[in-house]
Amino acid sequence: MSEPQAVPQTLMEAIRYFSDPLTCIQLFARLRWTNGQAECPRCQAKHVSFLSTRLLWKCLDCKKQFSIKVGTIFEDSAIGLDKWMCAMFLIANCKNGVSSYEIARDIKVTQKSAWFMLHRIRDAMRTGTFAKLSGEVEVDETFIGGKARNMHKAKREAKITGTGGADKEIVFGMVERGGKVVTGHVPARTKKELQPIIKERIEAGSAIFSDALKSYDGLANEYRHAVIDHAVEYANGNVHTNAMENFWSLLKRGLHGTYISVEPFHLFRYLDEQTLRYNERHITDADRFVQLCSNVVGRRLTWNQLTGKNDVGRDSGADSAADSL
Ligand SMILES: [Zn+2]
């Protein structure tokens, strides 16, 4: 195969670039295989030839043909790589996320297909464990509850009290100032729930900044723990949780503005999405896209896994699903 052109830098360039299926394949081959050298998924042979009329490879050892989608989140998808690449460029770089309705319009697939595509892309945005956070780390929790907005006022007031309510989901976050954020959907914001996570993900001896929630009591045994009481003030010198607050506002803008309503079952996927964009905020759009491409290999998310349903909703399906499917 010939050398592909450079990776597109902007959405405009991406749309033009990915409109050619062969260019897509050339680029993705370079990102998924060492030196772009295709490898047979069955026998791992590198003795292969590219069938340019069919956009497939043929293994010269086992004689089987294979597509570039094998062994990636695209496997079994009837949707072309050109559309997948555009969707990935969008989601890697749109700060507030992109809804399945927007993707459906932008790349001309059904909304249900777009919803499934987006979840498979989010699966590739899941980061494995990385080094522990250290230095100055802010910890905080927030409530996510999109559904309350659609309730009748009286019902809403009955259900929601104070800063959180029983119908809301709790997200816990830790951010190293100037560095990475780690987030998770937690069942409760109790000491028993939060402190083991803190100890697992934050290096002992680090400085931890939190609000006055009782669940953080006792951290001073292993950390330098400073508390800002939000009932009194929002910052006292360097004692604040502003970096975490910034992340929550980004997350909520995406969840409430773009996705409208998210089922608790899928919340962690939206966290993965926003977390990756935040953690890679210092690199260019093109580099973020490339990083996402290199994550799609070796991951699979089937319709049944995603929905817990036995549905034939493959990506050629009818468009009835919502983001809250
Ligand atoms: Zn083979």
Short mmCIF file of C-alpha atoms and ligand atoms in Angstrom, two decimals:
data_model
loop_
_atom_site.label_atom_id
_atom_site.label_comp_id
_atom_site.label_asym_id
_atom_site.label_seq_id
_atom_site.Cartn_x
_atom_site.Cartn_y
_atom_site.Cartn_z
CA MET A 1 0.00 0.00 0.00
CA SER A 2 1.15 3.51 -0.65
CA GLU A 3 2.00 5.96 2.11
CA PRO A 4 -1.05 7.74 3.48
CA GLN A 5 -1.15 11.50 3.80
CA ALA A 6 -0.63 13.18 7.16
CA VAL A 7 -3.34 12.89 9.80
CA PRO A 8 -6.03 15.59 9.39
CA GLN A 9 -5.72 18.47 11.84
CA THR A 10 -9.22 19.95 11.77
CA LEU A 11 -12.78 18.72 11.34
CA MET A 12 -12.92 20.23 7.84
CA GLU A 13 -9.76 18.39 6.84
CA ALA A 14 -11.02 15.20 8.51
CA ILE A 15 -14.27 15.16 6.54
CA ARG A 16 -12.44 15.62 3.25
CA TYR A 17 -9.74 13.11 4.19
CA PHE A 18 -12.07 10.35 5.39
CA SER A 19 -14.40 10.66 2.42
CA ASP A 20 -12.04 8.32 0.59
CA PRO A 21 -12.33 4.72 1.92
CA LEU A 22 -8.85 3.75 0.74
CA THR A 23 -7.25 6.69 2.53
CA CYS A 24 -9.09 5.67 5.72
CA ILE A 25 -7.78 2.15 5.47
CA GLN A 26 -4.24 3.33 4.80
CA LEU A 27 -4.29 5.64 7.79
CA PHE A 28 -5.84 3.12 10.13
CA ALA A 29 -3.45 0.37 8.98
CA ARG A 30 -0.57 2.63 9.93
CA LEU A 31 -2.10 3.28 13.35
CA ARG A 32 -3.01 -0.29 14.26
CA TRP A 33 -0.11 -2.31 12.84
CA THR A 34 3.61 -1.73 13.35
CA ASN A 35 4.88 0.17 10.31
CA GLY A 36 1.41 -0.27 8.79
CA GLN A 37 2.30 -3.87 7.94
CA ALA A 38 -0.95 -5.87 7.93
CA GLU A 39 -1.00 -9.10 9.87
CA CYS A 40 -3.35 -12.06 9.40
CA PRO A 41 -5.71 -12.24 12.40
CA ARG A 42 -5.91 -16.04 12.09
CA CYS A 43 -2.32 -17.16 11.67
CA GLN A 44 -0.44 -13.90 12.39
CA ALA A 45 1.38 -14.19 9.07
CA LYS A 46 2.72 -10.97 7.60
CA HIS A 47 2.86 -12.60 4.22
CA VAL A 48 -0.27 -10.89 2.91
CA SER A 49 -1.45 -9.02 -0.15
CA PHE A 50 -3.88 -6.13 -0.38
CA LEU A 51 -6.83 -6.53 -2.74
CA SER A 52 -7.39 -2.93 -3.70
CA THR A 53 -10.66 -3.58 -5.54
CA ARG A 54 -12.21 -5.16 -2.44
CA LEU A 55 -10.31 -3.15 0.20
CA LEU A 56 -9.39 -6.44 1.90
CA TRP A 57 -6.22 -8.35 2.59
CA LYS A 58 -5.56 -11.92 1.62
CA CYS A 59 -3.27 -14.03 3.78
CA LEU A 60 -0.85 -15.86 1.51
CA ASP A 61 -0.24 -18.51 4.15
CA CYS A 62 -3.74 -19.57 5.27
CA LYS A 63 -5.41 -18.15 2.13
CA LYS A 64 -8.17 -16.43 4.10
CA GLN A 65 -9.27 -12.86 3.50
CA PHE A 66 -9.59 -10.31 6.27
CA SER A 67 -10.72 -6.74 6.71
CA ILE A 68 -9.03 -4.04 8.71
CA LYS A 69 -11.95 -4.09 11.15
CA VAL A 70 -11.14 -7.55 12.54
CA GLY A 71 -10.18 -7.48 16.20
CA THR A 72 -11.34 -3.90 16.80
CA ILE A 73 -14.46 -2.11 18.02
CA PHE A 74 -15.49 -1.94 14.32
CA GLU A 75 -15.66 -5.71 13.88
CA ASP A 76 -19.04 -6.90 12.56
CA SER A 77 -20.06 -3.33 11.79
CA ALA A 78 -21.61 -2.76 8.40
CA ILE A 79 -20.74 0.93 8.63
CA GLY A 80 -17.77 2.09 6.59
CA LEU A 81 -14.49 3.10 8.14
CA ASP A 82 -14.95 6.57 6.61
CA LYS A 83 -17.98 7.13 8.86
CA TRP A 84 -16.31 5.56 11.89
CA MET A 85 -13.28 7.82 11.49
CA CYS A 86 -15.40 10.97 11.25
CA ALA A 87 -17.39 9.94 14.34
CA MET A 88 -14.14 9.30 16.22
CA PHE A 89 -12.66 12.62 15.21
CA LEU A 90 -15.80 14.37 16.47
CA ILE A 91 -16.02 12.61 19.81
CA ALA A 92 -12.29 12.87 20.51
CA ASN A 93 -12.44 16.61 20.12
CA CYS A 94 -15.87 18.04 20.97
CA LYS A 95 -15.54 19.33 24.51
CA ASN A 96 -19.17 18.78 25.41
CA GLY A 97 -19.53 15.47 23.62
CA VAL A 98 -21.64 14.71 20.55
CA SER A 99 -25.11 13.21 20.71
CA SER A 100 -26.21 10.25 18.64
CA TYR A 101 -28.68 12.56 16.87
CA GLU A 102 -25.87 14.88 15.74
CA ILE A 103 -23.67 11.97 14.62
CA ALA A 104 -26.63 10.43 12.76
CA ARG A 105 -27.16 13.67 10.82
CA ASP A 106 -23.46 14.36 10.28
CA ILE A 107 -22.47 10.99 8.85
CA LYS A 108 -25.85 9.77 7.56
CA VAL A 109 -26.58 6.71 9.67
CA THR A 110 -29.67 5.99 11.76
CA GLN A 111 -29.78 7.41 15.27
CA LYS A 112 -29.77 3.90 16.70
CA SER A 113 -26.63 3.05 14.72
CA ALA A 114 -25.00 6.26 15.89
CA TRP A 115 -25.88 5.45 19.50
CA PHE A 116 -24.25 2.04 19.20
CA MET A 117 -21.20 3.50 17.43
CA LEU A 118 -20.73 6.13 20.12
CA HIS A 119 -20.82 3.54 22.88
CA ARG A 120 -18.26 1.41 21.11
CA ILE A 121 -16.03 4.45 20.70
CA ARG A 122 -16.46 5.24 24.41
CA ASP A 123 -15.33 1.71 25.14
CA ALA A 124 -12.08 2.61 23.39
CA MET A 125 -11.87 5.77 25.51
CA ARG A 126 -11.66 3.69 28.68
CA THR A 127 -8.18 4.06 30.09
CA GLY A 128 -6.53 1.28 32.00
CA THR A 129 -4.98 2.01 35.36
CA PHE A 130 -2.09 4.38 35.21
CA ALA A 131 0.39 5.75 37.74
CA LYS A 132 -1.02 6.93 41.05
CA LEU A 133 -1.91 10.58 41.41
CA SER A 134 0.53 12.55 43.53
CA GLY A 135 1.60 16.06 44.51
CA GLU A 136 -1.49 18.23 45.05
CA VAL A 137 -4.69 16.26 44.54
CA GLU A 138 -8.28 17.48 44.83
CA VAL A 139 -11.04 15.02 45.65
CA ASP A 140 -14.77 15.69 45.33
CA GLU A 141 -18.11 14.07 44.65
CA THR A 142 -21.06 15.27 42.63
CA PHE A 143 -24.63 14.22 41.96
CA ILE A 144 -25.89 13.43 38.50
CA GLY A 145 -29.62 13.30 38.01
CA GLY A 146 -30.87 14.27 34.58
CA LYS A 147 -34.24 12.65 34.90
CA ALA A 148 -35.46 14.92 37.69
CA ARG A 149 -35.81 17.79 35.22
CA ASN A 150 -38.62 16.07 33.42
CA MET A 151 -40.62 15.47 36.58
CA HIS A 152 -43.61 17.43 37.78
CA LYS A 153 -42.49 20.17 40.18
CA ALA A 154 -44.26 18.77 43.25
CA LYS A 155 -42.92 15.30 42.63
CA ARG A 156 -39.45 16.69 42.06
CA GLU A 157 -39.51 18.58 45.35
CA ALA A 158 -40.68 15.50 47.16
CA LYS A 159 -37.87 13.42 45.72
CA ILE A 160 -35.00 15.84 45.92
CA THR A 161 -33.86 17.32 49.17
CA GLY A 162 -30.81 19.40 50.00
CA THR A 163 -27.71 18.87 47.91
CA GLY A 164 -28.63 15.44 46.67
CA GLY A 165 -31.49 13.04 46.47
CA ALA A 166 -32.16 9.36 46.50
CA ASP A 167 -32.88 9.32 42.78
CA LYS A 168 -29.48 10.77 41.87
CA GLU A 169 -26.29 9.01 40.92
CA ILE A 170 -23.02 9.82 42.67
CA VAL A 171 -19.77 10.37 40.80
CA PHE A 172 -16.48 10.53 42.64
CA GLY A 173 -13.44 12.30 41.20
CA MET A 174 -9.79 12.90 42.03
CA VAL A 175 -7.59 15.27 40.07
CA GLU A 176 -3.90 15.97 40.29
CA ARG A 177 -3.56 19.74 39.84
CA GLY A 178 -2.24 20.35 36.35
CA GLY A 179 -2.47 16.62 35.64
CA LYS A 180 -4.92 13.78 35.23
CA VAL A 181 -8.36 13.14 36.60
CA VAL A 182 -9.73 9.77 37.74
CA THR A 183 -13.49 9.36 38.00
CA GLY A 184 -15.93 6.65 38.95
CA HIS A 185 -19.63 6.03 39.50
CA VAL A 186 -20.00 5.08 43.17
CA PRO A 187 -22.99 3.64 45.07
CA ALA A 188 -22.60 5.99 48.06
CA ARG A 189 -20.37 8.80 49.27
CA THR A 190 -19.56 7.14 52.57
CA LYS A 191 -16.12 6.86 54.13
CA LYS A 192 -16.22 3.10 53.56
CA GLU A 193 -16.84 3.67 49.84
CA LEU A 194 -14.50 6.58 49.14
CA GLN A 195 -11.40 6.04 51.25
CA PRO A 196 -10.33 2.70 49.73
CA ILE A 197 -10.50 4.37 46.28
CA ILE A 198 -8.42 7.29 47.50
CA LYS A 199 -5.80 4.96 48.98
CA GLU A 200 -5.65 2.91 45.81
CA ARG A 201 -5.29 5.86 43.44
CA ILE A 202 -3.40 8.55 45.37
CA GLU A 203 0.18 8.15 46.49
CA ALA A 204 0.65 8.22 50.28
CA GLY A 205 2.17 11.47 51.48
CA SER A 206 0.46 13.57 48.77
CA ALA A 207 -1.49 16.72 49.63
CA ILE A 208 -5.23 16.13 49.44
CA PHE A 209 -7.78 18.94 49.23
CA SER A 210 -11.43 18.20 49.90
CA ASP A 211 -14.60 19.79 51.17
CA ALA A 212 -15.84 19.23 54.71
CA LEU A 213 -17.66 15.97 54.02
CA LYS A 214 -17.19 13.64 57.00
CA SER A 215 -16.25 10.76 54.70
CA TYR A 216 -12.81 12.32 54.30
CA ASP A 217 -12.08 12.35 58.04
CA GLY A 218 -8.99 10.38 58.93
CA LEU A 219 -7.10 10.95 55.67
CA ALA A 220 -4.52 12.98 57.60
CA ASN A 221 -2.99 9.72 58.82
CA GLU A 222 -1.59 8.98 55.37
CA TYR A 223 -1.80 12.30 53.56
CA ARG A 224 -1.43 16.01 54.13
CA HIS A 225 -5.15 16.72 54.17
CA ALA A 226 -6.56 20.27 53.93
CA VAL A 227 -10.29 20.94 54.11
CA ILE A 228 -12.26 23.81 52.60
CA ASP A 229 -15.68 24.20 54.16
CA HIS A 230 -17.93 25.23 51.29
CA ALA A 231 -20.55 26.45 53.75
CA VAL A 232 -18.04 29.15 54.73
CA GLU A 233 -15.86 29.88 51.69
CA TYR A 234 -14.82 28.45 48.33
CA ALA A 235 -11.08 28.97 48.59
CA ASN A 236 -8.50 29.79 51.19
CA GLY A 237 -5.13 30.26 49.54
CA ASN A 238 -4.35 27.01 47.77
CA VAL A 239 -7.00 25.14 49.74
CA HIS A 240 -9.84 24.65 47.24
CA THR A 241 -11.32 22.09 44.87
CA ASN A 242 -11.53 24.35 41.81
CA ALA A 243 -9.93 21.89 39.37
CA MET A 244 -12.49 19.26 40.31
CA GLU A 245 -15.29 21.85 40.03
CA ASN A 246 -14.09 22.69 36.52
CA PHE A 247 -14.21 19.05 35.55
CA TRP A 248 -17.74 18.66 36.96
CA SER A 249 -18.98 21.63 34.97
CA LEU A 250 -17.55 20.14 31.76
CA LEU A 251 -19.10 16.77 32.60
CA LYS A 252 -22.49 18.28 33.36
CA ARG A 253 -22.51 20.44 30.28
CA GLY A 254 -22.06 17.26 28.26
CA LEU A 255 -24.51 15.15 30.23
CA HIS A 256 -27.29 17.72 30.47
CA GLY A 257 -26.72 19.81 27.39
CA THR A 258 -25.69 17.23 24.82
CA TYR A 259 -26.92 13.87 26.04
CA ILE A 260 -30.05 15.11 27.87
CA SER A 261 -30.69 11.92 29.77
CA VAL A 262 -28.34 9.09 30.62
CA GLU A 263 -29.30 5.84 32.26
CA PRO A 264 -27.28 5.07 35.43
CA PHE A 265 -26.26 1.78 33.80
CA HIS A 266 -24.33 3.71 31.12
CA LEU A 267 -23.02 6.58 33.24
CA PHE A 268 -19.51 5.15 33.52
CA ARG A 269 -19.16 5.24 29.74
CA TYR A 270 -19.84 8.98 29.63
CA LEU A 271 -17.34 9.39 32.46
CA ASP A 272 -14.73 7.50 30.42
CA GLU A 273 -15.40 9.80 27.48
CA GLN A 274 -15.11 13.09 29.38
CA THR A 275 -12.16 11.81 31.43
CA LEU A 276 -10.12 10.94 28.34
CA ARG A 277 -10.77 14.30 26.68
CA TYR A 278 -9.82 16.08 29.90
CA ASN A 279 -6.67 14.04 30.51
CA GLU A 280 -5.48 14.60 26.95
CA ARG A 281 -6.46 18.28 26.90
CA HIS A 282 -2.87 19.45 26.34
CA ILE A 283 -2.40 17.64 22.99
CA THR A 284 -3.75 18.61 19.57
CA ASP A 285 -7.05 17.41 18.09
CA ALA A 286 -5.14 15.29 15.59
CA ASP A 287 -3.04 13.66 18.32
CA ARG A 288 -6.10 12.95 20.45
CA PHE A 289 -7.73 11.31 17.45
CA VAL A 290 -4.62 9.20 16.79
CA GLN A 291 -4.53 8.12 20.40
CA LEU A 292 -8.16 7.05 20.23
CA CYS A 293 -7.48 5.08 17.04
CA SER A 294 -4.70 3.16 18.72
CA ASN A 295 -7.14 2.21 21.52
CA VAL A 296 -9.75 0.56 19.32
CA VAL A 297 -7.74 -2.60 18.80
CA GLY A 298 -8.47 -5.60 21.01
CA ARG A 299 -11.77 -4.19 22.29
CA ARG A 300 -15.26 -5.41 21.56
CA LEU A 301 -18.62 -4.25 22.78
CA THR A 302 -21.58 -6.15 21.43
CA TRP A 303 -25.16 -4.94 21.29
CA ASN A 304 -26.18 -7.52 23.92
CA GLN A 305 -23.41 -6.51 26.29
CA LEU A 306 -24.33 -2.90 25.86
CA THR A 307 -28.08 -3.19 26.32
CA GLY A 308 -28.37 -6.38 28.33
CA LYS A 309 -31.01 -7.30 25.79
CA ASN A 310 -31.34 -9.91 23.13
CA ASP A 311 -32.06 -7.62 20.28
CA VAL A 312 -31.02 -7.76 16.68
CA GLY A 313 -30.16 -4.09 16.93
CA ARG A 314 -26.99 -4.29 14.91
CA ASP A 315 -25.87 -1.12 13.24
CA SER A 316 -28.24 -1.47 10.36
CA GLY A 317 -31.21 -1.42 12.73
CA ALA A 318 -34.25 0.81 12.89
CA ASP A 319 -33.96 4.20 14.50
CA SER A 320 -36.06 4.23 17.60
CA ALA A 321 -33.50 4.33 20.36
CA ALA A 322 -32.64 7.38 22.42
CA ASP A 323 -29.44 8.16 24.27
CA SER A 324 -31.26 6.76 27.26
CA LEU A 325 -32.04 3.51 25.49
ZN ZN B 1 -3.37 -16.33 7.71
#
